[in-house]
Amino acid sequence: QVQLVESGGGLVQAGGSLRLSCEASERTFSTYAMAWFRRAPGKEREFVASINFSGAITNYADSVKGRFTISRDNDKNTSDLQMNGLKPEDTADYYCAAGGYTTPPSDPQRYRYWGQGTQVTVSS
């Protein structure tokens, strides 16, 4: 059982930056694909970014491409999401997830393990 704990959320003004971090409890972390999803108030959960086990392959939602960067450190069992140029529409609860490679990276069904989420609020 992999436990994921997110941190780094908060309140920031539009145009600002935040860095979210996800720490995993398992040493097998390095074998998992990692991803970040978000859910805005009153909206469906949506894919934000993903990264493969080695960090060599990343994918991003069009809405965050060029502003957000996903990374991972397999020695520290962490995956980070650097968010720059934040917009009010980025306001959401952000969740990290860990899983395999059975479906496309943006498919939440791919990810077996989920964190509890961290809140990001961007003021205009």
Tab-separated table of N, CA and C in Angstrom:
chain	number	residue	atom	x	y	z
A	1	GLN	N	0.834	-1.184	0.000
A	1	GLN	CA	0.000	0.000	0.000
A	1	GLN	C	0.875	1.243	0.000
A	2	VAL	N	0.722	2.062	-1.025
A	2	VAL	CA	1.501	3.299	-1.129
A	2	VAL	C	0.692	4.438	-0.542
A	3	GLN	N	1.283	5.159	0.370
A	3	GLN	CA	0.636	6.358	0.909
A	3	GLN	C	1.291	7.589	0.306
A	4	LEU	N	0.453	8.515	-0.120
A	4	LEU	CA	0.926	9.749	-0.746
A	4	LEU	C	0.466	10.934	0.082
A	5	VAL	N	1.378	11.854	0.336
A	5	VAL	CA	1.052	13.038	1.116
A	5	VAL	C	1.498	14.273	0.341
A	6	GLU	N	0.524	15.141	0.032
A	6	GLU	CA	0.823	16.379	-0.682
A	6	GLU	C	1.091	17.507	0.313
A	7	SER	N	1.865	18.470	-0.155
A	7	SER	CA	2.115	19.676	0.623
A	7	SER	C	2.414	20.817	-0.343
A	8	GLY	N	2.379	22.039	0.180
A	8	GLY	CA	2.778	23.190	-0.616
A	8	GLY	C	1.658	24.065	-1.131
A	9	GLY	N	0.413	23.667	-0.884
A	9	GLY	CA	-0.690	24.507	-1.332
A	9	GLY	C	-0.781	25.787	-0.518
A	10	GLY	N	-1.645	26.680	-0.981
A	10	GLY	CA	-1.834	27.939	-0.264
A	10	GLY	C	-2.528	28.966	-1.109
A	11	LEU	N	-2.466	30.198	-0.634
A	11	LEU	CA	-3.087	31.331	-1.308
A	11	LEU	C	-2.008	32.153	-1.994
A	12	VAL	N	-2.227	32.475	-3.254
A	12	VAL	CA	-1.251	33.257	-4.009
A	12	VAL	C	-1.986	34.191	-4.956
A	13	GLN	N	-1.379	35.307	-5.273
A	13	GLN	CA	-1.980	36.240	-6.219
A	13	GLN	C	-1.756	35.762	-7.651
A	14	ALA	N	-2.637	36.190	-8.521
A	14	ALA	CA	-2.492	35.860	-9.932
A	14	ALA	C	-1.117	36.297	-10.427
A	15	GLY	N	-0.495	35.427	-11.213
A	15	GLY	CA	0.845	35.669	-11.700
A	15	GLY	C	1.935	35.097	-10.812
A	16	GLY	N	1.566	34.675	-9.634
A	16	GLY	CA	2.534	34.131	-8.692
A	16	GLY	C	2.853	32.672	-8.940
A	17	SER	N	3.631	32.105	-8.021
A	17	SER	CA	4.090	30.721	-8.162
A	17	SER	C	3.880	29.949	-6.864
A	18	LEU	N	3.689	28.662	-7.031
A	18	LEU	CA	3.657	27.728	-5.910
A	18	LEU	C	4.344	26.447	-6.353
A	19	ARG	N	4.894	25.735	-5.390
A	19	ARG	CA	5.482	24.436	-5.670
A	19	ARG	C	4.826	23.393	-4.778
A	20	LEU	N	4.136	22.461	-5.395
A	20	LEU	CA	3.508	21.369	-4.667
A	20	LEU	C	4.454	20.183	-4.611
A	21	SER	N	4.409	19.472	-3.506
A	21	SER	CA	5.244	18.294	-3.363
A	21	SER	C	4.391	17.105	-2.925
A	22	CYS	N	4.746	15.944	-3.412
A	22	CYS	CA	4.057	14.707	-3.061
A	22	CYS	C	5.109	13.710	-2.590
A	23	GLU	N	4.959	13.252	-1.361
A	23	GLU	CA	5.910	12.288	-0.806
A	23	GLU	C	5.237	10.932	-0.679
A	24	ALA	N	5.941	9.902	-1.167
A	24	ALA	CA	5.407	8.541	-1.134
A	24	ALA	C	6.078	7.729	-0.034
A	25	SER	N	5.319	6.783	0.490
A	25	SER	CA	5.808	5.995	1.620
A	25	SER	C	6.608	4.775	1.209
A	26	GLU	N	6.526	4.392	-0.059
A	26	GLU	CA	7.102	3.130	-0.502
A	26	GLU	C	8.421	3.312	-1.247
A	27	ARG	N	9.341	2.362	-1.026
A	27	ARG	CA	10.585	2.392	-1.780
A	27	ARG	C	10.370	2.025	-3.233
A	28	THR	N	9.218	1.370	-3.524
A	28	THR	CA	8.911	1.003	-4.907
A	28	THR	C	8.387	2.191	-5.705
A	29	PHE	N	8.405	3.353	-5.091
A	29	PHE	CA	7.967	4.590	-5.743
A	29	PHE	C	8.554	4.738	-7.131
A	30	SER	N	9.812	4.357	-7.292
A	30	SER	CA	10.501	4.579	-8.556
A	30	SER	C	9.928	3.763	-9.704
A	31	THR	N	9.082	2.787	-9.400
A	31	THR	CA	8.485	1.974	-10.465
A	31	THR	C	7.146	2.530	-10.947
A	32	TYR	N	6.608	3.509	-10.246
A	32	TYR	CA	5.278	4.024	-10.554
A	32	TYR	C	5.320	5.248	-11.462
A	33	ALA	N	4.328	5.325	-12.318
A	33	ALA	CA	4.049	6.600	-12.978
A	33	ALA	C	3.384	7.505	-11.935
A	34	MET	N	3.677	8.786	-12.010
A	34	MET	CA	3.101	9.753	-11.087
A	34	MET	C	2.318	10.795	-11.874
A	35	ALA	N	1.327	11.345	-11.222
A	35	ALA	CA	0.522	12.368	-11.891
A	35	ALA	C	-0.057	13.330	-10.868
A	36	TRP	N	-0.463	14.473	-11.374
A	36	TRP	CA	-1.211	15.444	-10.592
A	36	TRP	C	-2.545	15.677	-11.295
A	37	PHE	N	-3.599	15.690	-10.488
A	37	PHE	CA	-4.936	16.034	-10.944
A	37	PHE	C	-5.439	17.179	-10.081
A	38	ARG	N	-6.503	17.801	-10.512
A	38	ARG	CA	-7.110	18.841	-9.700
A	38	ARG	C	-8.626	18.811	-9.853
A	39	ARG	N	-9.271	19.339	-8.831
A	39	ARG	CA	-10.729	19.455	-8.873
A	39	ARG	C	-11.094	20.835	-8.358
A	40	ALA	N	-11.651	21.634	-9.251
A	40	ALA	CA	-12.115	22.972	-8.872
A	40	ALA	C	-13.514	22.867	-8.293
A	41	PRO	N	-13.912	23.841	-7.481
A	41	PRO	CA	-15.255	23.805	-6.894
A	41	PRO	C	-16.338	23.673	-7.960
A	42	GLY	N	-17.185	22.678	-7.809
A	42	GLY	CA	-18.295	22.496	-8.734
A	42	GLY	C	-17.927	21.900	-10.073
A	43	LYS	N	-16.683	21.453	-10.206
A	43	LYS	CA	-16.239	20.899	-11.492
A	43	LYS	C	-15.735	19.470	-11.338
A	44	GLU	N	-15.574	18.807	-12.477
A	44	GLU	CA	-15.050	17.456	-12.476
A	44	GLU	C	-13.538	17.480	-12.234
A	45	ARG	N	-13.041	16.348	-11.745
A	45	ARG	CA	-11.596	16.191	-11.611
A	45	ARG	C	-10.952	16.237	-12.996
A	46	GLU	N	-9.814	16.906	-13.098
A	46	GLU	CA	-9.147	16.983	-14.385
A	46	GLU	C	-7.663	16.707	-14.238
A	47	PHE	N	-7.129	16.148	-15.288
A	47	PHE	CA	-5.706	15.841	-15.375
A	47	PHE	C	-4.900	17.124	-15.487
A	48	VAL	N	-3.759	17.160	-14.795
A	48	VAL	CA	-2.870	18.314	-14.869
A	48	VAL	C	-1.549	17.929	-15.541
A	49	ALA	N	-0.869	16.919	-14.995
A	49	ALA	CA	0.440	16.538	-15.525
A	49	ALA	C	0.781	15.129	-15.067
A	50	SER	N	1.670	14.480	-15.815
A	50	SER	CA	2.135	13.153	-15.439
A	50	SER	C	3.611	13.007	-15.774
A	51	ILE	N	4.233	12.019	-15.153
A	51	ILE	CA	5.644	11.754	-15.383
A	51	ILE	C	5.884	10.253	-15.251
A	52	ASN	N	6.716	9.719	-16.122
A	52	ASN	CA	6.943	8.284	-16.062
A	52	ASN	C	7.960	7.942	-14.969
A	53	PHE	N	8.256	6.638	-14.831
A	53	PHE	CA	9.057	6.192	-13.695
A	53	PHE	C	10.451	6.829	-13.653
A	54	SER	N	11.032	7.077	-14.819
A	54	SER	CA	12.400	7.609	-14.853
A	54	SER	C	12.450	9.126	-14.879
A	55	GLY	N	11.315	9.738	-15.176
A	55	GLY	CA	11.296	11.191	-15.324
A	55	GLY	C	11.556	11.666	-16.736
A	56	ALA	N	11.746	10.724	-17.652
A	56	ALA	CA	12.099	11.101	-19.014
A	56	ALA	C	10.905	11.533	-19.849
A	57	ILE	N	9.717	11.092	-19.472
A	57	ILE	CA	8.519	11.396	-20.261
A	57	ILE	C	7.506	12.127	-19.388
A	58	THR	N	7.101	13.285	-19.850
A	58	THR	CA	6.093	14.060	-19.139
A	58	THR	C	4.947	14.404	-20.079
A	59	ASN	N	3.785	14.614	-19.495
A	59	ASN	CA	2.615	15.031	-20.244
A	59	ASN	C	1.896	16.126	-19.455
A	60	TYR	N	1.292	17.047	-20.182
A	60	TYR	CA	0.614	18.162	-19.534
A	60	TYR	C	-0.740	18.416	-20.195
A	61	ALA	N	-1.664	18.883	-19.380
A	61	ALA	CA	-2.913	19.394	-19.934
A	61	ALA	C	-2.612	20.677	-20.690
A	62	ASP	N	-3.366	20.926	-21.734
A	62	ASP	CA	-3.138	22.137	-22.535
A	62	ASP	C	-3.254	23.399	-21.688
A	63	SER	N	-4.113	23.357	-20.695
A	63	SER	CA	-4.376	24.549	-19.886
A	63	SER	C	-3.194	24.953	-19.009
A	64	VAL	N	-2.248	24.035	-18.786
A	64	VAL	CA	-1.110	24.355	-17.916
A	64	VAL	C	0.224	24.278	-18.643
A	65	LYS	N	0.195	23.841	-19.880
A	65	LYS	CA	1.433	23.666	-20.636
A	65	LYS	C	2.182	24.987	-20.728
A	66	GLY	N	3.477	24.948	-20.430
A	66	GLY	CA	4.299	26.146	-20.465
A	66	GLY	C	4.324	26.915	-19.159
A	67	ARG	N	3.427	26.562	-18.238
A	67	ARG	CA	3.390	27.247	-16.941
A	67	ARG	C	3.738	26.301	-15.783
A	68	PHE	N	3.345	25.048	-15.915
A	68	PHE	CA	3.577	24.062	-14.855
A	68	PHE	C	4.670	23.092	-15.293
A	69	THR	N	5.433	22.599	-14.316
A	69	THR	CA	6.463	21.595	-14.584
A	69	THR	C	6.393	20.501	-13.535
A	70	ILE	N	6.270	19.270	-13.997
A	70	ILE	CA	6.266	18.124	-13.087
A	70	ILE	C	7.663	17.521	-13.054
A	71	SER	N	8.062	17.060	-11.889
A	71	SER	CA	9.372	16.425	-11.736
A	71	SER	C	9.266	15.337	-10.683
A	72	ARG	N	10.330	14.563	-10.553
A	72	ARG	CA	10.367	13.541	-9.509
A	72	ARG	C	11.795	13.316	-9.065
A	73	ASP	N	11.916	12.882	-7.824
A	73	ASP	CA	13.219	12.515	-7.275
A	73	ASP	C	13.051	11.133	-6.658
A	74	ASN	N	13.510	10.124	-7.366
A	74	ASN	CA	13.303	8.753	-6.902
A	74	ASN	C	14.130	8.413	-5.664
A	75	ASP	N	15.176	9.152	-5.423
A	75	ASP	CA	15.972	8.932	-4.208
A	75	ASP	C	15.218	9.412	-2.971
A	76	LYS	N	14.394	10.437	-3.156
A	76	LYS	CA	13.641	11.014	-2.037
A	76	LYS	C	12.184	10.580	-2.017
A	77	ASN	N	11.779	9.775	-3.012
A	77	ASN	CA	10.377	9.330	-3.120
A	77	ASN	C	9.414	10.516	-3.213
A	78	THR	N	9.762	11.498	-4.006
A	78	THR	CA	8.912	12.674	-4.141
A	78	THR	C	8.633	13.010	-5.596
A	79	SER	N	7.505	13.648	-5.798
A	79	SER	CA	7.157	14.221	-7.090
A	79	SER	C	6.667	15.632	-6.838
A	80	ASP	N	7.186	16.583	-7.577
A	80	ASP	CA	6.830	17.981	-7.392
A	80	ASP	C	6.086	18.526	-8.607
A	81	LEU	N	5.298	19.554	-8.347
A	81	LEU	CA	4.622	20.286	-9.414
A	81	LEU	C	4.925	21.759	-9.211
A	82	GLN	N	5.791	22.301	-10.051
A	82	GLN	CA	6.113	23.714	-10.015
A	82	GLN	C	5.080	24.458	-10.845
A	83	MET	N	4.404	25.402	-10.225
A	83	MET	CA	3.337	26.136	-10.902
A	83	MET	C	3.704	27.611	-10.970
A	84	ASN	N	3.909	28.094	-12.172
A	84	ASN	CA	4.235	29.499	-12.407
A	84	ASN	C	3.111	30.174	-13.177
A	85	GLY	N	3.082	31.483	-13.130
A	85	GLY	CA	2.061	32.205	-13.875
A	85	GLY	C	0.655	31.793	-13.502
A	86	LEU	N	0.418	31.625	-12.219
A	86	LEU	CA	-0.876	31.109	-11.773
A	86	LEU	C	-2.011	32.062	-12.114
A	87	LYS	N	-3.154	31.466	-12.443
A	87	LYS	CA	-4.348	32.203	-12.815
A	87	LYS	C	-5.474	31.842	-11.853
A	88	PRO	N	-6.464	32.707	-11.711
A	88	PRO	CA	-7.596	32.369	-10.824
A	88	PRO	C	-8.253	31.038	-11.197
A	89	GLU	N	-8.262	30.700	-12.472
A	89	GLU	CA	-8.870	29.434	-12.895
A	89	GLU	C	-8.039	28.206	-12.504
A	90	ASP	N	-6.860	28.416	-11.948
A	90	ASP	CA	-6.063	27.297	-11.416
A	90	ASP	C	-6.494	26.940	-9.995
A	91	THR	N	-7.374	27.735	-9.415
A	91	THR	CA	-7.866	27.459	-8.068
A	91	THR	C	-8.546	26.105	-8.028
A	92	ALA	N	-8.074	25.236	-7.123
A	92	ALA	CA	-8.597	23.867	-7.044
A	92	ALA	C	-7.911	23.145	-5.908
A	93	ASP	N	-8.439	21.972	-5.600
A	93	ASP	CA	-7.716	21.015	-4.764
A	93	ASP	C	-6.855	20.171	-5.691
A	94	TYR	N	-5.596	20.049	-5.359
A	94	TYR	CA	-4.656	19.309	-6.195
A	94	TYR	C	-4.294	17.990	-5.530
A	95	TYR	N	-4.306	16.936	-6.334
A	95	TYR	CA	-4.058	15.592	-5.837
A	95	TYR	C	-2.916	14.941	-6.613
A	96	CYS	N	-2.031	14.280	-5.902
A	96	CYS	CA	-1.056	13.472	-6.610
A	96	CYS	C	-1.534	12.023	-6.623
A	97	ALA	N	-1.062	11.297	-7.611
A	97	ALA	CA	-1.494	9.922	-7.799
A	97	ALA	C	-0.338	9.081	-8.309
A	98	ALA	N	-0.366	7.806	-7.965
A	98	ALA	CA	0.674	6.867	-8.404
A	98	ALA	C	0.013	5.643	-9.021
A	99	GLY	N	0.598	5.165	-10.106
A	99	GLY	CA	0.002	3.995	-10.748
A	99	GLY	C	0.888	3.408	-11.809
A	100	GLY	N	0.273	2.561	-12.628
A	100	GLY	CA	1.009	1.854	-13.657
A	100	GLY	C	0.920	2.501	-15.015
A	101	TYR	N	0.913	1.665	-16.028
A	101	TYR	CA	0.995	2.162	-17.398
A	101	TYR	C	-0.050	1.505	-18.296
A	102	THR	N	-1.183	1.163	-17.709
A	102	THR	CA	-2.176	0.390	-18.449
A	102	THR	C	-3.051	1.222	-19.362
A	103	THR	N	-3.194	2.503	-19.055
A	103	THR	CA	-4.051	3.381	-19.844
A	103	THR	C	-3.323	4.704	-20.072
A	104	PRO	N	-3.849	5.594	-20.903
A	104	PRO	CA	-3.162	6.870	-21.143
A	104	PRO	C	-2.891	7.652	-19.859
A	105	PRO	N	-1.852	8.465	-19.860
A	105	PRO	CA	-1.442	9.170	-18.636
A	105	PRO	C	-2.522	10.050	-18.022
A	106	SER	N	-3.428	10.557	-18.838
A	106	SER	CA	-4.454	11.459	-18.339
A	106	SER	C	-5.668	10.729	-17.769
A	107	ASP	N	-5.681	9.400	-17.857
A	107	ASP	CA	-6.820	8.615	-17.383
A	107	ASP	C	-6.674	8.340	-15.899
A	108	PRO	N	-7.591	8.855	-15.060
A	108	PRO	CA	-7.462	8.613	-13.616
A	108	PRO	C	-7.527	7.136	-13.243
A	109	GLN	N	-8.109	6.314	-14.120
A	109	GLN	CA	-8.191	4.882	-13.839
A	109	GLN	C	-6.817	4.231	-13.815
A	110	ARG	N	-5.832	4.912	-14.377
A	110	ARG	CA	-4.474	4.372	-14.406
A	110	ARG	C	-3.830	4.331	-13.039
A	111	TYR	N	-4.345	5.198	-12.138
A	111	TYR	CA	-3.658	5.455	-10.879
A	111	TYR	C	-4.378	4.786	-9.725
A	112	ARG	N	-3.636	3.915	-9.058
A	112	ARG	CA	-4.222	3.139	-7.974
A	112	ARG	C	-4.186	3.878	-6.646
A	113	TYR	N	-3.178	4.720	-6.461
A	113	TYR	CA	-2.986	5.363	-5.162
A	113	TYR	C	-3.144	6.880	-5.299
A	114	TRP	N	-3.820	7.459	-4.324
A	114	TRP	CA	-4.122	8.892	-4.356
A	114	TRP	C	-3.815	9.523	-3.005
A	115	GLY	N	-3.351	10.768	-3.059
A	115	GLY	CA	-3.176	11.528	-1.846
A	115	GLY	C	-4.482	12.181	-1.414
A	116	GLN	N	-4.429	12.875	-0.285
A	116	GLN	CA	-5.618	13.521	0.268
A	116	GLN	C	-5.886	14.889	-0.350
A	117	GLY	N	-4.901	15.431	-1.009
A	117	GLY	CA	-5.091	16.708	-1.690
A	117	GLY	C	-4.546	17.888	-0.916
A	118	THR	N	-4.216	18.932	-1.650
A	118	THR	CA	-3.776	20.189	-1.064
A	118	THR	C	-4.460	21.320	-1.825
A	119	GLN	N	-4.920	22.314	-1.098
A	119	GLN	CA	-5.718	23.371	-1.707
A	119	GLN	C	-4.849	24.496	-2.243
A	120	VAL	N	-5.170	24.912	-3.454
A	120	VAL	CA	-4.509	26.053	-4.083
A	120	VAL	C	-5.564	27.092	-4.420
A	121	THR	N	-5.355	28.310	-3.948
A	121	THR	CA	-6.274	29.400	-4.231
A	121	THR	C	-5.498	30.542	-4.857
A	122	VAL	N	-5.947	30.974	-6.035
A	122	VAL	CA	-5.291	32.060	-6.752
A	122	VAL	C	-6.251	33.237	-6.793
A	123	SER	N	-5.836	34.334	-6.199
A	123	SER	CA	-6.693	35.521	-6.164
A	123	SER	C	-6.386	36.427	-7.352
A	124	SER	N	-7.414	37.129	-7.809
A	124	SER	CA	-7.239	38.009	-8.973
A	124	SER	C	-6.824	39.410	-8.560
